Amino acid sequence: MRVAWLTDLHLDGLEESEVDAFCEKLASCGGDCALVGGDVGESDTLEGYLDRIQKALGAPVYFVLGNHDHFGTSVKRARARAREIGERGENLHWLPAAHGVALTASIGLVGHGAFMDGRIGNWEDSTYPFKDPSRIEDLPEEDREALRLRLSELGEEAAEEIRCQLESALVRYSEIWILMHVPPFREACWHDDLEPEQADQWLPFFTCGAAGEVIRKVARRHPDHAFRVLCGHTHGRREAQIEPNLEVLTGASEPGNPEIERIFELE
Ligand SMILES: [Fe+2]
Ligand SMILES: [Fe+2]
């Protein structure tokens, strides 16, 4: 089983010929499925790009939404659209509606894009230029406290969804992969080019702390299971061992130069 992991492709920043060139790479990678970790395009381009990825690969594509995939609409409508895409029955599967997928007999896949939820790092003093409220309809733009509450609510929702998905996957698989967009832990964010103080101010927008709490709790309660999170969003590559049985791989993607993040060969 060859699993191709893609994240943060941001295809809408490219010329058509560059998207075609990326699809050719996909077509020749020999993947038996692809995991797409969000930020494929924006709300009006997501579906078309997912179709092209799926057709190029000729195999099932499992996806979650990144924050950019909501740009130009609301969270509610972006999710409703993702659900519809998954229901078309054309080998495109939105993971929050897929109820767990078997990658092998022992490895199960669940997923949720999650949302930056303002919990980790220094929200009060943050000068991070957070543009999403001007692009996502149901994020408050002016009132900072209202924004914090809304992000916190979205983080809680994601955490609860992930908890439910994990619960049913635990009885079927000994290893569980969790495909996300926003990293759930501080340790899974890439900040090499930032001073520590600045990094602390960016973390509220780079992590989903509520999801991390749930994942860590489940991993601690089930030491006999292995957990692997695949995420992106911070555009830096890193691997973090959070618990003995919980690792997080964060994917990197260079804007304007989409690549297959990694191919996993599973027995
Ligand atoms: Fe991104
Ligand atoms: Fe992102």
CSV table of C-alpha atoms and ligand atoms in Angstrom, one decimal:
chain,number,residue,atom,x,y,z
A,1,MET,CA,0.0,0.0,0.0
A,2,ARG,CA,1.6,3.3,-1.1
A,3,VAL,CA,0.1,6.3,0.6
A,4,ALA,CA,0.9,9.8,-0.8
A,5,TRP,CA,0.6,12.6,1.7
A,6,LEU,CA,0.0,16.1,0.4
A,7,THR,CA,-0.5,19.3,2.4
A,8,ASP,CA,-0.7,23.1,1.8
A,9,LEU,CA,-0.5,22.8,-2.0
A,10,HIS,CA,-2.0,26.3,-2.4
A,11,LEU,CA,-2.7,25.5,-6.1
A,12,ASP,CA,-4.6,28.7,-6.7
A,13,GLY,CA,-1.3,30.6,-6.6
A,14,LEU,CA,-0.1,28.7,-9.7
A,15,GLU,CA,-0.4,28.9,-13.5
A,16,GLU,CA,-2.6,26.2,-15.1
A,17,SER,CA,0.5,24.6,-16.6
A,18,GLU,CA,2.1,24.4,-13.2
A,19,VAL,CA,-1.0,22.7,-11.8
A,20,ASP,CA,-0.9,20.2,-14.7
A,21,ALA,CA,2.8,19.6,-14.0
A,22,PHE,CA,2.0,18.8,-10.4
A,23,CYS,CA,-0.8,16.4,-11.5
A,24,GLU,CA,1.7,14.6,-13.7
A,25,LYS,CA,3.9,14.0,-10.8
A,26,LEU,CA,1.0,12.6,-8.9
A,27,ALA,CA,0.0,10.4,-11.8
A,28,SER,CA,3.5,8.8,-11.9
A,29,CYS,CA,3.9,8.4,-8.1
A,30,GLY,CA,2.1,5.1,-8.0
A,31,GLY,CA,0.0,6.0,-4.9
A,32,ASP,CA,-2.8,3.7,-3.9
A,33,CYS,CA,-4.4,6.6,-2.2
A,34,ALA,CA,-3.7,10.2,-1.2
A,35,LEU,CA,-4.1,12.0,2.0
A,36,VAL,CA,-4.7,15.7,1.4
A,37,GLY,CA,-4.2,17.8,4.5
A,38,GLY,CA,-5.9,21.1,3.6
A,39,ASP,CA,-5.1,24.5,2.0
A,40,VAL,CA,-5.6,23.0,-1.5
A,41,GLY,CA,-7.1,26.2,-2.8
A,42,GLU,CA,-9.9,28.5,-1.7
A,43,SER,CA,-13.7,27.8,-1.4
A,44,ASP,CA,-14.4,28.4,-5.1
A,45,THR,CA,-11.5,26.4,-6.4
A,46,LEU,CA,-11.2,23.5,-3.9
A,47,GLU,CA,-13.6,21.1,-5.6
A,48,GLY,CA,-12.0,21.5,-9.1
A,49,TYR,CA,-8.5,20.9,-7.7
A,50,LEU,CA,-9.6,17.9,-5.7
A,51,ASP,CA,-11.1,16.4,-8.9
A,52,ARG,CA,-7.9,17.0,-10.8
A,53,ILE,CA,-5.8,15.4,-8.0
A,54,GLN,CA,-8.2,12.4,-7.8
A,55,LYS,CA,-8.2,11.9,-11.6
A,56,ALA,CA,-4.4,12.2,-11.8
A,57,LEU,CA,-3.9,9.7,-9.1
A,58,GLY,CA,-6.7,7.3,-10.2
A,59,ALA,CA,-7.1,6.2,-6.6
A,60,PRO,CA,-9.1,7.2,-3.5
A,61,VAL,CA,-8.4,10.7,-2.1
A,62,TYR,CA,-9.1,11.4,1.6
A,63,PHE,CA,-9.1,15.1,2.5
A,64,VAL,CA,-9.6,17.6,5.3
A,65,LEU,CA,-10.2,21.3,5.0
A,66,GLY,CA,-7.4,23.9,5.7
A,67,ASN,CA,-8.2,27.5,6.7
A,68,HIS,CA,-7.6,28.7,3.1
A,69,ASP,CA,-10.2,26.3,1.8
A,70,HIS,CA,-12.8,28.3,3.7
A,71,PHE,CA,-11.7,31.7,2.1
A,72,GLY,CA,-14.7,33.3,0.3
A,73,THR,CA,-17.4,31.5,2.3
A,74,SER,CA,-18.3,30.6,5.9
A,75,VAL,CA,-17.1,27.6,7.9
A,76,LYS,CA,-20.6,26.2,7.9
A,77,ARG,CA,-20.9,26.4,4.1
A,78,ALA,CA,-17.4,25.1,3.4
A,79,ARG,CA,-18.1,22.0,5.5
A,80,ALA,CA,-21.5,21.5,3.9
A,81,ARG,CA,-19.8,21.6,0.5
A,82,ALA,CA,-17.0,19.3,1.6
A,83,ARG,CA,-19.7,16.8,2.8
A,84,GLU,CA,-21.4,17.0,-0.6
A,85,ILE,CA,-18.1,16.4,-2.4
A,86,GLY,CA,-17.6,13.3,-0.3
A,87,GLU,CA,-21.1,12.1,-1.1
A,88,ARG,CA,-20.7,12.3,-4.8
A,89,GLY,CA,-19.2,8.8,-4.6
A,90,GLU,CA,-16.3,9.5,-6.9
A,91,ASN,CA,-13.4,8.4,-4.8
A,92,LEU,CA,-13.2,11.7,-2.9
A,93,HIS,CA,-13.7,11.3,0.8
A,94,TRP,CA,-14.0,14.1,3.4
A,95,LEU,CA,-12.7,12.4,6.5
A,96,PRO,CA,-15.0,14.0,9.1
A,97,ALA,CA,-17.9,12.2,7.2
A,98,ALA,CA,-16.0,9.0,6.4
A,99,HIS,CA,-16.2,7.4,9.8
A,100,GLY,CA,-12.7,5.9,9.7
A,101,VAL,CA,-10.9,4.3,6.8
A,102,ALA,CA,-8.7,1.2,6.8
A,103,LEU,CA,-5.3,2.0,5.3
A,104,THR,CA,-4.3,-1.6,6.1
A,105,ALA,CA,-5.8,-4.3,8.3
A,106,SER,CA,-4.1,-2.7,11.4
A,107,ILE,CA,-3.8,1.0,10.5
A,108,GLY,CA,-6.9,3.2,10.5
A,109,LEU,CA,-7.2,6.7,9.2
A,110,VAL,CA,-9.4,9.4,10.8
A,111,GLY,CA,-9.2,13.2,10.3
A,112,HIS,CA,-10.4,16.7,10.8
A,113,GLY,CA,-8.8,19.9,9.5
A,114,ALA,CA,-9.3,21.6,12.9
A,115,PHE,CA,-8.9,25.3,13.4
A,116,MET,CA,-6.4,27.6,15.1
A,117,ASP,CA,-8.1,28.1,18.4
A,118,GLY,CA,-6.0,30.8,20.2
A,119,ARG,CA,-5.3,28.6,23.2
A,120,ILE,CA,-1.6,28.1,23.0
A,121,GLY,CA,0.9,30.9,23.1
A,122,ASN,CA,0.4,34.6,23.9
A,123,TRP,CA,-2.9,35.8,22.5
A,124,GLU,CA,-3.0,39.0,24.5
A,125,ASP,CA,0.1,40.5,23.1
A,126,SER,CA,0.0,38.9,19.7
A,127,THR,CA,0.8,41.1,16.7
A,128,TYR,CA,0.4,38.2,14.3
A,129,PRO,CA,-1.2,39.5,11.1
A,130,PHE,CA,-4.3,37.2,11.1
A,131,LYS,CA,-6.1,37.8,7.8
A,132,ASP,CA,-8.6,35.0,8.0
A,133,PRO,CA,-11.5,37.0,9.5
A,134,SER,CA,-11.5,39.2,6.4
A,135,ARG,CA,-11.8,36.1,4.2
A,136,ILE,CA,-14.0,33.7,6.2
A,137,GLU,CA,-17.5,35.1,6.6
A,138,ASP,CA,-18.4,33.8,10.1
A,139,LEU,CA,-15.2,34.9,11.9
A,140,PRO,CA,-15.7,38.2,13.7
A,141,GLU,CA,-13.5,40.9,12.1
A,142,GLU,CA,-13.6,43.8,14.5
A,143,ASP,CA,-14.2,42.4,18.0
A,144,ARG,CA,-11.1,40.6,19.1
A,145,GLU,CA,-12.8,39.0,22.1
A,146,ALA,CA,-15.6,37.7,19.9
A,147,LEU,CA,-13.0,36.3,17.5
A,148,ARG,CA,-11.2,34.5,20.4
A,149,LEU,CA,-14.5,33.0,21.5
A,150,ARG,CA,-15.4,31.8,18.0
A,151,LEU,CA,-12.0,30.3,17.4
A,152,SER,CA,-12.2,28.6,20.8
A,153,GLU,CA,-15.6,27.2,19.8
A,154,LEU,CA,-14.2,25.9,16.5
A,155,GLY,CA,-11.3,24.3,18.3
A,156,GLU,CA,-13.7,22.5,20.7
A,157,GLU,CA,-15.9,21.3,17.9
A,158,ALA,CA,-12.8,19.8,16.1
A,159,ALA,CA,-11.6,18.2,19.3
A,160,GLU,CA,-15.0,16.6,19.9
A,161,GLU,CA,-15.2,15.3,16.4
A,162,ILE,CA,-11.7,13.8,16.7
A,163,ARG,CA,-12.5,12.3,20.0
A,164,CYS,CA,-15.6,10.5,18.5
A,165,GLN,CA,-13.6,9.3,15.5
A,166,LEU,CA,-10.8,8.0,17.7
A,167,GLU,CA,-13.2,6.2,19.9
A,168,SER,CA,-14.6,4.1,17.1
A,169,ALA,CA,-11.2,3.6,15.5
A,170,LEU,CA,-9.7,2.3,18.7
A,171,VAL,CA,-11.7,-0.9,18.6
A,172,ARG,CA,-10.8,-1.7,15.0
A,173,TYR,CA,-7.1,-0.7,14.6
A,174,SER,CA,-3.9,-1.0,16.7
A,175,GLU,CA,-2.4,2.1,14.9
A,176,ILE,CA,-4.4,5.2,14.1
A,177,TRP,CA,-3.4,8.0,11.8
A,178,ILE,CA,-5.1,11.4,12.3
A,179,LEU,CA,-5.0,13.7,9.2
A,180,MET,CA,-5.2,17.4,10.2
A,181,HIS,CA,-4.4,20.8,8.9
A,182,VAL,CA,-3.6,22.8,12.0
A,183,PRO,CA,-1.0,21.3,14.3
A,184,PRO,CA,-2.4,20.2,17.6
A,185,PHE,CA,0.7,20.8,19.7
A,186,ARG,CA,3.2,23.6,20.2
A,187,GLU,CA,6.1,21.1,19.5
A,188,ALA,CA,4.7,20.4,16.1
A,189,CYS,CA,5.0,24.1,14.9
A,190,TRP,CA,8.0,25.3,12.9
A,191,HIS,CA,9.4,28.6,14.1
A,192,ASP,CA,13.0,28.5,13.2
A,193,ASP,CA,13.0,31.9,11.6
A,194,LEU,CA,11.2,33.6,14.5
A,195,GLU,CA,12.5,34.9,17.8
A,196,PRO,CA,11.0,32.9,20.7
A,197,GLU,CA,8.9,35.8,21.9
A,198,GLN,CA,7.5,36.3,18.4
A,199,ALA,CA,6.9,32.6,18.0
A,200,ASP,CA,4.9,32.7,21.2
A,201,GLN,CA,2.7,35.4,19.7
A,202,TRP,CA,2.1,33.4,16.5
A,203,LEU,CA,1.3,30.1,18.2
A,204,PRO,CA,-2.4,31.0,18.9
A,205,PHE,CA,-2.9,31.1,15.2
A,206,PHE,CA,-0.7,28.1,14.4
A,207,THR,CA,-2.2,25.5,16.7
A,208,CYS,CA,-5.4,23.8,17.8
A,209,GLY,CA,-4.8,23.3,21.5
A,210,ALA,CA,-8.2,21.7,22.2
A,211,ALA,CA,-7.6,18.9,19.6
A,212,GLY,CA,-4.1,18.4,21.1
A,213,GLU,CA,-5.6,17.9,24.6
A,214,VAL,CA,-8.0,15.2,23.4
A,215,ILE,CA,-5.4,13.4,21.3
A,216,ARG,CA,-2.8,13.3,24.1
A,217,LYS,CA,-5.5,12.1,26.6
A,218,VAL,CA,-6.5,9.3,24.3
A,219,ALA,CA,-2.9,8.3,23.6
A,220,ARG,CA,-2.1,8.2,27.3
A,221,ARG,CA,-5.2,6.1,28.0
A,222,HIS,CA,-4.3,3.6,25.2
A,223,PRO,CA,-0.6,2.8,25.5
A,224,ASP,CA,-1.2,-0.4,23.5
A,225,HIS,CA,-2.1,1.7,20.5
A,226,ALA,CA,0.1,3.9,18.3
A,227,PHE,CA,-1.0,7.3,17.1
A,228,ARG,CA,0.5,9.4,14.3
A,229,VAL,CA,-0.8,12.9,13.4
A,230,LEU,CA,-0.1,14.3,9.9
A,231,CYS,CA,-0.6,18.1,9.7
A,232,GLY,CA,0.6,21.2,7.9
A,233,HIS,CA,-0.4,24.9,8.0
A,234,THR,CA,2.9,26.2,9.4
A,235,HIS,CA,4.8,25.4,6.2
A,236,GLY,CA,7.7,23.9,8.0
A,237,ARG,CA,8.8,20.3,8.2
A,238,ARG,CA,9.2,18.7,11.6
A,239,GLU,CA,8.6,15.5,13.5
A,240,ALA,CA,7.7,15.6,17.2
A,241,GLN,CA,7.4,12.8,19.6
A,242,ILE,CA,4.7,13.9,22.0
A,243,GLU,CA,4.2,10.7,23.9
A,244,PRO,CA,5.9,7.3,23.6
A,245,ASN,CA,3.0,6.2,21.4
A,246,LEU,CA,2.1,9.6,19.8
A,247,GLU,CA,4.1,11.3,17.0
A,248,VAL,CA,3.3,14.3,14.9
A,249,LEU,CA,4.6,14.8,11.4
A,250,THR,CA,4.3,18.4,10.2
A,251,GLY,CA,4.6,18.9,6.4
A,252,ALA,CA,6.3,21.7,4.6
A,253,SER,CA,5.3,23.2,1.4
A,254,GLU,CA,7.0,26.0,-0.4
A,255,PRO,CA,4.5,28.5,-1.8
A,256,GLY,CA,4.4,28.2,-5.6
A,257,ASN,CA,6.1,24.9,-5.6
A,258,PRO,CA,3.8,22.1,-4.7
A,259,GLU,CA,5.4,18.7,-4.0
A,260,ILE,CA,4.2,15.3,-2.7
A,261,GLU,CA,5.2,15.7,1.0
A,262,ARG,CA,5.9,12.0,1.5
A,263,ILE,CA,5.1,8.5,0.3
A,264,PHE,CA,4.5,5.9,3.0
A,265,GLU,CA,4.9,2.3,2.1
A,266,LEU,CA,2.6,0.2,4.3
A,267,GLU,CA,2.7,-3.5,4.7
B,1,FE,FE,-1.0,26.7,4.1
B,2,FE,FE,-3.2,26.9,6.7
